[in-house]
C-alpha cells in the first residue's frame, strides 16, 4: 500500500494494539517521486492517580481571602503510593498538560484569586515521560467557601402542629460533601462561644417561634469557623377545591383529550406564582409521582383528578381533588357548499347564511348559532358576522358555531364553503382557418388550440365545442376537442360553451367559423449559376 499509495490511513488514527508498525510514504507532489519508511507506535500508560476532589484549607484567621499554601501537602493523596514519578503544580490546565510555567515554590504559594482558586498538579512518569493531571481546590477558609451555608425553611402545617427541622439533613446540606466536616447548632451566640448546649441533631428540632436564628460552628480536622443561619416558616398553600366541573367533547362519544392545564388558574384561585400538577390518585399526588400529561384521555365520562398546587417561591404544596364530567358537543351535519354565479364580475355576492342552519341541525331547540370568518373566532365565539342574513361573501369558508344553551360552552363547528364564480366573458373569436394541400375542401381542426384565445386569461373555467346552439345549451354531443375534427362544409359554424369548473350552470356561449383555405401553388425554381468577372470578387 505504501509503495503504490493505496489505502492511506487518515488522522486521527485509532490504534488496535499497544505496539504497532505503520508504513509512511513521502511523495514529491511535483515530480511524483516517492520514498517509504516505517513508523513504530508504542502506547505507554499514564500514571494512575487519585482524581477525586482534592481540597487544601489555609484556615486563614484574618479572613482577607488570601493566604500562603503548601501545595505539596496534597501530593500523598494524589499519588496514593505510586513511585517513580515527579510532580509539579500549575495555575492553568493548559500549562499542566504541557508541563510549562510550573509554580516555582509550591511549598509557599500565595493564591492569586480571592478565597477560592483552582490549581493543577501534574504527575509525570520518570521513565516514559507520560503525565496525568488533576485539579486541586485551594481555599483560604474551606469551611466558609466550600460549604453551603444557607437559610432553611419549612411549610406551615394545616393541623396546627408545630413545624420541625431535621438537623442531620441540614448538616448534610451545609457540609456539601466535604470530607471530615461537622456542624454544631446553637440557639444563642453565648452558647456557641462557650461551646455548651449544642442542639441534639438526632432529635427533630421544634423552635418556639419562627423565624429563628441559629448559630453554627463548622469543624474540620484542621480548623473551625462560625456562622449564622435563619429558620423560616413558609405559609401553607391551601386553595379550596374547584369541586365538579364540566368539559366539552368535540363529538358525542364523551371520550376526548382533556386539557388539564385549562383548570390551573381556577385551581390556584386566579393567583399568580403557583404551578399545578395533575395525578390519577391521591397517593401519587402526595408523593409527587406519576404526573399526568397536560392532555389526558379520559376513559369514563366522569373522572376524579387529584391536584398538587405548588408555590413557585417556597415549594410548599397542597393536594386537592376535583371531578370532571365530559359533556357531548351538539350533533351537527355537514353543510353543502354555496355556489353563486356572479354576473357583475366583482367576485362578491349577498347571501343569507341563516338558510344553512336547517342543513346543519335537524332540531333547533336549545341551540344558538353564529357565523365566523375564521376557525379561531368560531372556537372562541368571538367576532361573529353581524348580519348573517345579508352577508357580502367572496370565495371563502365561513364557520358555523352551534352552541348548546343547556350545556354551557359546549359547541360544534361546521364549515360552509362559499364559491363565487364570475359569469364567463367570451371575446370575439377569430375564424379558425385550415390550409389544405389536396384541394378537397376538408381539413383537420383541433379545437383545444382555441381554448387559450377563448378563455383570454380567465381562471377556473372550461371550454367545450358543439355543432349547434341547442347542444351547447344542454351540453349534449360535445365535440372531442383533443381529436381532429373534419368539417362538413366550409365555412362551418362551431358553437362554444364556457362554464365554471365548480358550477356548470354558470356559463356563457359564443361561436366562430371554421373554414378551409388553399395553399398557393408554385413551380419549383431551378438553380441559377452566374460566372464572376476576372476580379473573382463574388459580386
Coordinates of C-alpha atoms in Angstrom, one line a residue:
X1 CA 0.0 0.0 0.0
X2 CA 2.8 2.4 0.9
X3 CA 4.6 1.7 -2.4
X4 CA 1.5 2.1 -4.5
X5 CA 0.0 4.9 -2.5
X6 CA -3.2 2.9 -1.9
X7 CA -5.4 2.7 1.2
X8 CA -3.9 5.7 3.1
X9 CA -4.7 5.9 6.8
X10 CA -6.5 9.1 7.9
X11 CA -5.7 11.1 11.0
X12 CA -6.6 10.9 13.8
X13 CA -5.8 7.1 13.8
X14 CA -7.1 4.7 16.4
X15 CA -4.6 2.0 17.1
X16 CA -5.6 -1.6 17.5
X17 CA -2.8 -2.7 19.8
X18 CA -0.3 -1.1 22.2
X19 CA 2.6 -1.6 19.8
X20 CA 2.1 -1.2 16.0
X21 CA 4.2 -0.6 12.9
X22 CA 2.9 1.7 10.2
X23 CA 4.4 2.4 6.8
X24 CA 5.0 6.0 5.7
X25 CA 5.0 7.2 2.1
X26 CA 6.6 10.6 1.3
X27 CA 5.9 11.9 -2.2
X28 CA 7.0 14.9 -4.2
X29 CA 3.8 16.5 -5.4
X30 CA 5.6 18.0 -8.5
X31 CA 7.6 15.0 -9.7
X32 CA 5.6 12.1 -8.3
X33 CA 8.8 10.5 -6.9
X34 CA 8.3 8.8 -3.6
X35 CA 10.1 7.1 -0.8
X36 CA 8.8 4.9 2.0
X37 CA 9.8 4.2 5.6
X38 CA 8.3 2.8 8.8
X39 CA 6.9 4.3 12.0
X40 CA 6.7 2.4 15.2
X41 CA 3.8 3.3 17.6
X42 CA 4.2 2.4 21.3
X43 CA 1.3 3.3 23.6
X44 CA 2.6 4.0 27.2
X45 CA 0.5 4.2 30.3
X46 CA 0.0 7.5 32.2
X47 CA 0.5 7.4 36.0
X48 CA -2.7 6.2 37.7
X49 CA -3.5 8.8 40.3
X50 CA -6.4 9.7 42.6
X51 CA -8.7 12.1 40.6
X52 CA -11.3 12.5 43.2
X53 CA -12.0 16.0 44.5
X54 CA -8.9 17.5 46.4
X55 CA -9.0 20.4 48.8
X56 CA -6.4 22.4 50.7
X57 CA -7.6 24.6 53.5
X58 CA -5.4 27.5 54.7
X59 CA -7.6 28.2 57.8
X60 CA -6.9 31.9 57.3
X61 CA -7.8 33.6 60.6
X62 CA -7.8 37.2 59.2
X63 CA -10.4 36.2 56.5
X64 CA -9.0 38.6 53.9
X65 CA -9.3 36.0 51.1
X66 CA -5.5 35.4 50.7
X67 CA -3.1 33.0 52.4
X68 CA 0.0 31.0 52.0
X69 CA -0.4 27.4 50.9
X70 CA 2.0 24.4 51.0
X71 CA 0.7 22.7 47.8
X72 CA 2.9 19.7 48.4
X73 CA 0.7 18.6 51.3
X74 CA -1.8 17.2 48.8
X75 CA 0.8 15.1 47.0
X76 CA 0.3 11.9 49.1
X77 CA -3.4 12.0 48.5
X78 CA -3.0 12.3 44.7
X79 CA -0.2 9.7 44.3
X80 CA -1.8 7.1 46.6
X81 CA 1.6 5.3 47.0
X82 CA 2.9 5.2 43.4
X83 CA 6.6 5.7 42.9
X84 CA 8.9 6.6 40.0
X85 CA 7.1 9.8 39.3
X86 CA 7.8 13.6 39.5
X87 CA 5.2 16.2 40.4
X88 CA 4.7 19.9 39.6
X89 CA 1.9 22.4 40.2
X90 CA 0.5 24.9 37.6
X91 CA -2.0 27.7 37.6
X92 CA -3.8 26.7 34.4
X93 CA -4.9 23.4 32.9
X94 CA -3.1 24.0 29.6
X95 CA 0.1 24.7 31.5
X96 CA -0.3 21.5 33.4
X97 CA -0.9 19.5 30.2
X98 CA 2.2 20.9 28.5
X99 CA 4.3 20.9 31.7
X100 CA 5.1 24.6 31.3
X101 CA 5.1 27.5 33.8
X102 CA 5.3 25.4 36.9
X103 CA 4.8 27.1 40.3
X104 CA 8.4 27.8 41.3
X105 CA 7.9 27.3 45.1
X106 CA 4.9 25.1 45.7
X107 CA 5.8 24.9 49.5
X108 CA 5.0 28.5 49.8
X109 CA 2.3 29.6 47.3
X110 CA 0.0 32.6 47.8
X111 CA -3.3 32.4 45.9
X112 CA -3.9 35.0 43.2
X113 CA -7.7 34.7 43.2
X114 CA -9.6 35.7 46.4
X115 CA -10.9 33.0 48.7
X116 CA -11.0 30.1 46.2
X117 CA -8.7 29.1 43.4
X118 CA -8.1 26.0 41.4
X119 CA -4.6 24.9 40.6
X120 CA -3.4 21.7 38.9
X121 CA -0.9 19.0 39.8
X122 CA 1.0 17.3 37.0
X123 CA 2.3 13.8 37.8
X124 CA 5.0 12.6 35.3
X125 CA 6.3 9.1 34.9
X126 CA 10.1 9.4 35.2
X127 CA 10.7 6.7 32.5
X128 CA 8.1 7.2 29.9
X129 CA 7.5 11.0 30.3
X130 CA 3.7 10.4 30.2
X131 CA 1.8 12.6 32.6
X132 CA -1.6 12.7 34.4
X133 CA -3.3 16.0 35.6
X134 CA -6.0 16.6 38.2
X135 CA -7.3 19.9 39.8
X136 CA -6.8 21.0 43.3
X137 CA -9.1 23.4 45.1
X138 CA -7.3 25.7 47.5
X139 CA -9.5 27.6 50.0
X140 CA -8.4 30.3 52.3
X141 CA -11.3 29.2 54.5
X142 CA -12.7 25.9 53.2
X143 CA -15.4 25.8 55.9
X144 CA -16.9 29.0 54.5
X145 CA -16.3 28.8 50.8
X146 CA -16.5 25.0 50.2
X147 CA -19.6 24.5 52.3
X148 CA -23.2 25.6 51.6
X149 CA -24.3 27.8 54.4
X150 CA -27.9 28.9 53.7
X151 CA -31.2 29.6 55.4
X152 CA -33.7 26.7 55.8
X153 CA -37.5 26.8 55.6
X154 CA -40.4 24.5 56.3
X155 CA -44.0 24.8 55.2
X156 CA -46.8 25.6 57.7
X157 CA -48.9 22.7 58.6
X158 CA -52.7 22.7 58.3
X159 CA -53.4 20.8 61.5
X160 CA -51.6 23.4 63.7
X161 CA -48.8 21.0 64.5
X162 CA -45.5 22.8 65.4
X163 CA -43.1 22.7 62.4
X164 CA -39.9 20.7 62.9
X165 CA -36.5 20.8 61.3
X166 CA -34.1 17.8 60.7
X167 CA -30.7 19.0 61.9
X168 CA -29.0 16.0 60.4
X169 CA -30.4 16.8 57.0
X170 CA -29.4 20.5 57.5
X171 CA -25.9 19.4 58.4
X172 CA -25.6 17.3 55.3
X173 CA -26.7 20.2 53.1
X174 CA -24.2 22.6 54.8
X175 CA -21.2 20.2 54.7
X176 CA -21.7 19.9 50.9
X177 CA -19.9 16.5 50.6
X178 CA -16.7 17.8 52.1
X179 CA -14.8 15.1 54.0
X180 CA -14.4 15.1 57.8
X181 CA -16.5 18.2 58.4
X182 CA -19.1 18.5 61.1
X183 CA -21.6 21.2 62.1
X184 CA -22.9 22.0 65.6
X185 CA -26.1 24.1 66.1
X186 CA -26.7 26.6 69.0
X187 CA -29.7 28.7 69.9
X188 CA -27.6 31.6 71.2
X189 CA -24.2 33.2 70.4
X190 CA -23.3 32.8 74.1
X191 CA -23.8 29.1 73.9
X192 CA -21.8 28.9 70.8
X193 CA -18.9 30.9 72.2
X194 CA -18.9 28.7 75.3
X195 CA -19.5 25.5 73.3
X196 CA -22.3 24.5 75.5
X197 CA -25.9 23.4 74.9
X198 CA -25.4 22.3 71.4
X199 CA -28.7 21.1 69.9
X200 CA -29.2 17.3 69.6
X201 CA -29.0 16.5 65.9
X202 CA -30.6 13.1 66.5
X203 CA -33.9 14.7 67.5
X204 CA -36.3 16.8 65.4
X205 CA -35.9 20.5 66.3
X206 CA -39.1 22.4 67.0
X207 CA -38.3 26.1 67.5
X208 CA -40.5 28.1 69.9
X209 CA -41.0 30.7 67.3
X210 CA -40.3 31.4 63.7
X211 CA -38.3 32.9 62.1
X212 CA -35.5 31.6 64.3
X213 CA -31.8 32.4 64.1
X214 CA -29.3 29.5 64.8
X215 CA -25.6 29.9 65.4
X216 CA -23.5 27.2 63.8
X217 CA -19.9 26.0 64.3
X218 CA -18.2 24.2 61.5
X219 CA -15.2 22.0 62.3
X220 CA -12.7 20.0 60.2
X221 CA -9.5 18.2 61.2
X222 CA -7.5 21.4 60.8
X223 CA -9.7 24.3 61.8
X224 CA -13.2 25.7 62.7
X225 CA -15.4 28.5 61.6
X226 CA -18.6 30.1 62.9
X227 CA -21.6 31.4 61.0
X228 CA -25.4 32.0 61.3
X229 CA -28.5 30.6 59.6
X230 CA -32.1 31.6 59.7
X231 CA -35.0 29.1 60.1
X232 CA -38.1 30.3 58.2
X233 CA -41.8 29.3 58.2
X234 CA -43.4 29.5 54.8
X235 CA -47.2 30.0 54.7
X236 CA -49.2 26.9 53.8
X237 CA -50.8 26.5 50.4
X238 CA -54.5 25.9 50.8
X239 CA -56.9 26.7 48.0
X240 CA -60.4 25.3 48.0
X241 CA -61.3 22.5 45.6
X242 CA -63.0 23.6 42.5
X243 CA -65.5 20.8 43.1
X244 CA -67.2 19.5 40.0
X245 CA -66.6 20.9 36.6
X246 CA -67.7 20.1 33.0
X247 CA -65.6 19.7 29.9
X248 CA -66.9 19.7 26.4
X249 CA -66.3 16.9 24.0
X250 CA -65.8 17.5 20.3
X251 CA -68.3 14.8 19.3
X252 CA -70.9 12.7 21.1
X253 CA -68.9 9.7 22.4
X254 CA -67.9 11.5 25.7
X255 CA -64.3 10.5 25.3
X256 CA -61.8 13.2 24.5
X257 CA -58.3 14.6 25.2
X258 CA -58.9 16.8 28.3
X259 CA -56.6 19.9 28.5
X260 CA -55.9 19.7 32.3
X261 CA -53.9 22.9 32.2
X262 CA -57.1 24.8 31.4
X263 CA -58.2 24.3 35.0
X264 CA -54.9 25.5 36.6
X265 CA -56.0 29.2 37.0
X266 CA -59.2 28.2 38.8
X267 CA -57.4 25.7 41.0
X268 CA -54.9 28.4 42.1
X269 CA -57.9 30.8 42.6
X270 CA -56.5 33.0 39.9
X271 CA -53.4 33.9 41.9
X272 CA -50.0 34.1 40.1
X273 CA -46.9 32.3 41.3
X274 CA -48.3 28.8 41.6
X275 CA -47.8 25.6 39.5
X276 CA -50.4 22.9 39.3
X277 CA -49.7 19.2 38.6
X278 CA -52.3 16.5 38.0
X279 CA -52.4 12.9 39.2
X280 CA -54.7 9.9 38.9
X281 CA -54.6 9.0 42.6
X282 CA -54.3 10.9 45.9
X283 CA -51.2 8.8 46.8
X284 CA -49.4 9.8 43.6
X285 CA -50.3 13.5 44.3
X286 CA -48.9 13.3 47.8
X287 CA -45.7 11.6 46.7
X288 CA -45.4 13.7 43.6
X289 CA -45.0 10.7 41.3
X290 CA -46.7 9.6 38.1
X291 CA -47.7 13.0 37.0
X292 CA -50.4 13.0 34.3
X293 CA -49.7 14.6 30.9
X294 CA -51.2 18.0 30.1
X295 CA -53.6 16.4 27.7
X296 CA -55.3 13.5 29.3
X297 CA -57.5 10.9 27.6
X298 CA -60.5 10.0 29.8
X299 CA -61.9 6.5 29.8
X300 CA -65.2 7.3 31.5
X301 CA -67.5 10.3 31.1
X302 CA -66.9 11.3 34.8
X303 CA -63.5 11.1 36.4
X304 CA -61.7 12.3 39.6
X305 CA -58.4 14.1 39.2
X306 CA -56.0 14.9 42.1
X307 CA -54.0 18.1 42.0
X308 CA -50.8 19.2 43.7
X309 CA -50.6 23.0 43.8
X310 CA -47.1 24.3 44.4
X311 CA -45.8 27.7 45.4
X312 CA -43.1 28.7 42.9
X313 CA -41.4 30.8 45.6
X314 CA -41.4 28.4 48.6
X315 CA -42.1 24.9 47.1
X316 CA -44.9 24.4 49.6
X317 CA -47.8 22.5 48.2
X318 CA -51.4 21.4 48.7
X319 CA -53.2 18.3 47.5
X320 CA -56.9 18.5 46.5
X321 CA -59.2 16.7 44.1
X322 CA -62.0 17.7 41.7
X323 CA -64.4 15.9 39.4
X324 CA -64.6 16.3 35.6
X325 CA -67.8 15.4 33.7
X326 CA -67.4 15.3 29.9
X327 CA -70.5 16.7 28.0
X328 CA -71.4 15.9 24.4
X329 CA -71.0 18.5 21.6
X330 CA -74.2 19.4 19.7
X331 CA -74.8 17.0 16.9
X332 CA -74.4 18.6 13.5
X333 CA -74.4 17.7 9.8
X334 CA -72.0 19.0 7.1
X335 CA -73.5 21.8 5.1
X336 CA -73.5 21.8 1.3
X337 CA -71.3 24.3 -0.5
X338 CA -72.8 27.6 -1.5
X339 CA -72.1 28.2 -5.2
X340 CA -73.0 31.6 -6.7
X341 CA -72.8 32.7 -10.3
X342 CA -71.8 36.3 -10.2
X343 CA -72.9 38.3 -13.2
X344 CA -71.3 41.6 -12.3
X345 CA -67.7 40.3 -12.3
X346 CA -66.8 41.8 -8.9
X347 CA -66.4 38.4 -7.2
X348 CA -68.9 39.2 -4.4
X349 CA -72.5 38.2 -3.7
X350 CA -75.0 38.8 -1.0
X351 CA -76.1 35.6 0.7
X352 CA -78.3 34.6 3.6
X353 CA -76.2 32.3 5.9
X354 CA -79.2 31.6 8.1
X355 CA -80.7 29.4 5.4
X356 CA -77.9 26.9 6.0
X357 CA -78.9 26.3 9.7
X358 CA -81.6 23.8 8.8
X359 CA -79.0 21.7 6.9
X360 CA -76.6 21.7 9.8
X361 CA -79.0 20.7 12.6
X362 CA -82.3 18.9 12.4
X363 CA -83.6 20.2 15.8
X364 CA -83.2 23.9 16.5
X365 CA -84.3 23.7 20.1
X366 CA -81.8 24.6 22.9
X367 CA -79.3 25.8 20.3
X368 CA -77.7 29.1 19.4
X369 CA -76.0 29.8 16.1
X370 CA -73.3 32.2 15.0
X371 CA -71.2 32.6 11.9
X372 CA -67.5 33.5 11.8
X373 CA -64.8 34.2 9.1
X374 CA -62.1 32.2 10.9
X375 CA -62.0 28.9 12.7
X376 CA -60.2 30.5 15.7
X377 CA -63.0 33.0 16.1
X378 CA -65.6 30.2 15.8
X379 CA -63.8 28.2 18.5
X380 CA -63.7 31.2 20.9
X381 CA -67.1 32.5 20.0
X382 CA -65.8 36.0 19.1
X383 CA -66.1 38.4 16.1
X384 CA -69.4 36.8 14.8
X385 CA -70.7 38.1 11.5
X386 CA -73.1 40.9 12.4
X387 CA -75.8 40.3 9.8
X388 CA -75.7 36.7 8.6
X389 CA -78.9 37.2 6.6
X390 CA -77.2 39.8 4.4
X391 CA -73.6 38.8 4.2
X392 CA -71.5 40.1 1.3
X393 CA -69.5 37.0 0.6
X394 CA -66.5 36.2 -1.6
X395 CA -65.0 32.8 -2.3
X396 CA -64.1 31.8 1.3
X397 CA -65.0 29.4 4.1
X398 CA -67.4 30.6 6.8
X399 CA -67.6 28.7 10.1
X400 CA -70.8 28.0 11.9
X401 CA -70.7 27.7 15.7
X402 CA -73.6 25.6 17.1
X403 CA -73.8 26.0 20.8
X404 CA -75.9 24.2 23.3
X405 CA -77.9 26.6 25.5
X406 CA -78.2 23.9 28.2
X407 CA -74.6 22.6 28.3
X408 CA -72.7 25.8 28.8
X409 CA -69.9 26.4 26.3
X410 CA -70.2 23.0 24.6
X411 CA -70.3 23.6 20.8
X412 CA -69.7 22.2 17.4
X413 CA -68.2 23.9 14.4
X414 CA -69.3 23.2 10.8
X415 CA -67.5 24.9 7.9
X416 CA -69.5 26.3 4.9
X417 CA -67.6 26.6 1.7
X418 CA -68.7 29.6 -0.4
X419 CA -67.7 29.7 -4.1
X420 CA -68.4 32.9 -6.0
X421 CA -68.0 32.2 -9.7
X422 CA -67.9 35.0 -12.2
X423 CA -70.0 34.7 -15.4
X424 CA -67.6 33.8 -18.2
X425 CA -66.8 36.5 -20.8
X426 CA -66.5 35.3 -24.3
X427 CA -64.4 37.6 -26.6
X428 CA -64.8 38.0 -30.4
X429 CA -63.4 34.6 -31.5
X430 CA -61.2 34.7 -34.7
X431 CA -62.1 32.3 -37.5
X432 CA -60.2 29.0 -37.5
X433 CA -58.6 28.6 -40.9
X434 CA -57.1 25.3 -42.1
X435 CA -54.8 25.5 -45.1
X436 CA -55.1 22.3 -47.3
X437 CA -52.8 20.9 -49.9
X438 CA -55.1 18.5 -51.8
X439 CA -57.8 21.0 -52.8
X440 CA -60.7 18.8 -51.5
X441 CA -62.3 21.4 -49.1
X442 CA -61.9 19.4 -45.9
X443 CA -59.4 19.9 -43.1
X444 CA -58.4 18.6 -39.6
X445 CA -59.3 21.0 -36.8
X446 CA -58.0 20.6 -33.2
X447 CA -60.3 22.8 -31.2
X448 CA -58.2 22.6 -28.0
X449 CA -55.9 25.0 -29.6
X450 CA -58.6 27.7 -29.4
X451 CA -59.0 27.3 -25.6
X452 CA -56.4 30.0 -24.6
X453 CA -57.9 32.5 -27.0
X454 CA -61.5 32.0 -25.8
X455 CA -60.6 32.0 -22.1
X456 CA -58.4 35.1 -22.5
X457 CA -56.8 34.5 -19.1
X458 CA -60.0 33.6 -17.1
X459 CA -59.3 31.1 -14.4
X460 CA -61.4 28.2 -13.2
X461 CA -63.3 27.8 -16.4
X462 CA -63.5 25.2 -19.1
X463 CA -64.4 25.3 -22.9
X464 CA -66.4 22.8 -24.8
X465 CA -67.4 22.8 -28.5
X466 CA -70.7 21.9 -30.3
X467 CA -72.2 21.7 -33.8
X468 CA -75.3 23.7 -32.8
X469 CA -76.5 26.1 -30.2
X470 CA -79.1 23.7 -28.7
X471 CA -76.4 21.1 -27.9
X472 CA -74.2 23.9 -26.4
X473 CA -77.1 24.9 -24.2
X474 CA -77.8 21.4 -23.0
X475 CA -74.2 20.1 -23.0
X476 CA -75.1 17.3 -25.4
X477 CA -73.0 15.8 -28.2
X478 CA -69.9 17.9 -27.4
X479 CA -67.0 17.6 -29.9
X480 CA -63.8 15.9 -28.7
X481 CA -61.6 18.9 -28.7
X482 CA -58.4 16.8 -28.4
X483 CA -59.0 15.0 -31.6
X484 CA -59.0 16.2 -35.2
X485 CA -62.5 17.4 -36.4
X486 CA -63.4 17.2 -40.1
X487 CA -65.6 19.9 -41.3
X488 CA -68.7 19.1 -43.4
X489 CA -68.9 22.4 -45.1
X490 CA -66.7 25.4 -45.4
X491 CA -67.2 27.8 -43.7
X492 CA -68.9 26.0 -40.9
X493 CA -70.2 27.5 -37.6
X494 CA -68.9 26.0 -34.3
X495 CA -70.7 26.8 -31.1
X496 CA -68.8 27.3 -27.8
X497 CA -69.8 26.9 -24.2
X498 CA -67.6 28.3 -21.4
X499 CA -68.6 27.2 -17.9
X500 CA -67.1 27.4 -14.4
X501 CA -65.4 24.2 -13.4
X502 CA -67.2 24.2 -10.0
X503 CA -70.6 25.2 -11.4
X504 CA -71.6 24.1 -14.9
X505 CA -74.8 26.2 -14.6
X506 CA -72.7 29.4 -14.6
X507 CA -71.8 29.6 -18.3
X508 CA -71.9 31.7 -21.4
X509 CA -72.0 30.8 -25.1
X510 CA -70.5 32.0 -28.3
X511 CA -69.5 30.8 -31.8
X512 CA -66.8 31.1 -34.5
X513 CA -66.3 29.9 -38.1
X514 CA -64.0 27.2 -39.3
X515 CA -63.0 27.3 -43.0
X516 CA -60.7 25.5 -45.3
X517 CA -58.2 27.6 -47.5
X518 CA -55.9 26.5 -50.3
X519 CA -52.2 26.8 -50.1
X520 CA -50.9 28.7 -53.2
X521 CA -49.3 26.5 -56.0
X522 CA -46.0 27.4 -57.5
X523 CA -43.3 25.9 -59.7
X524 CA -40.1 24.8 -58.1
X525 CA -37.3 27.2 -59.0
X526 CA -34.2 26.0 -60.9
X527 CA -30.7 26.7 -59.6
X528 CA -29.1 29.9 -61.1
X529 CA -25.4 29.9 -61.9
X530 CA -23.5 33.1 -62.9
X531 CA -19.8 33.4 -63.8
X532 CA -17.8 36.1 -61.9
X533 CA -15.7 38.6 -63.8
X534 CA -11.9 38.5 -63.8
X535 CA -11.8 40.1 -60.3
X536 CA -13.3 36.9 -58.8
X537 CA -14.8 39.1 -56.0
X538 CA -18.0 37.1 -55.8
X539 CA -20.1 40.0 -57.0

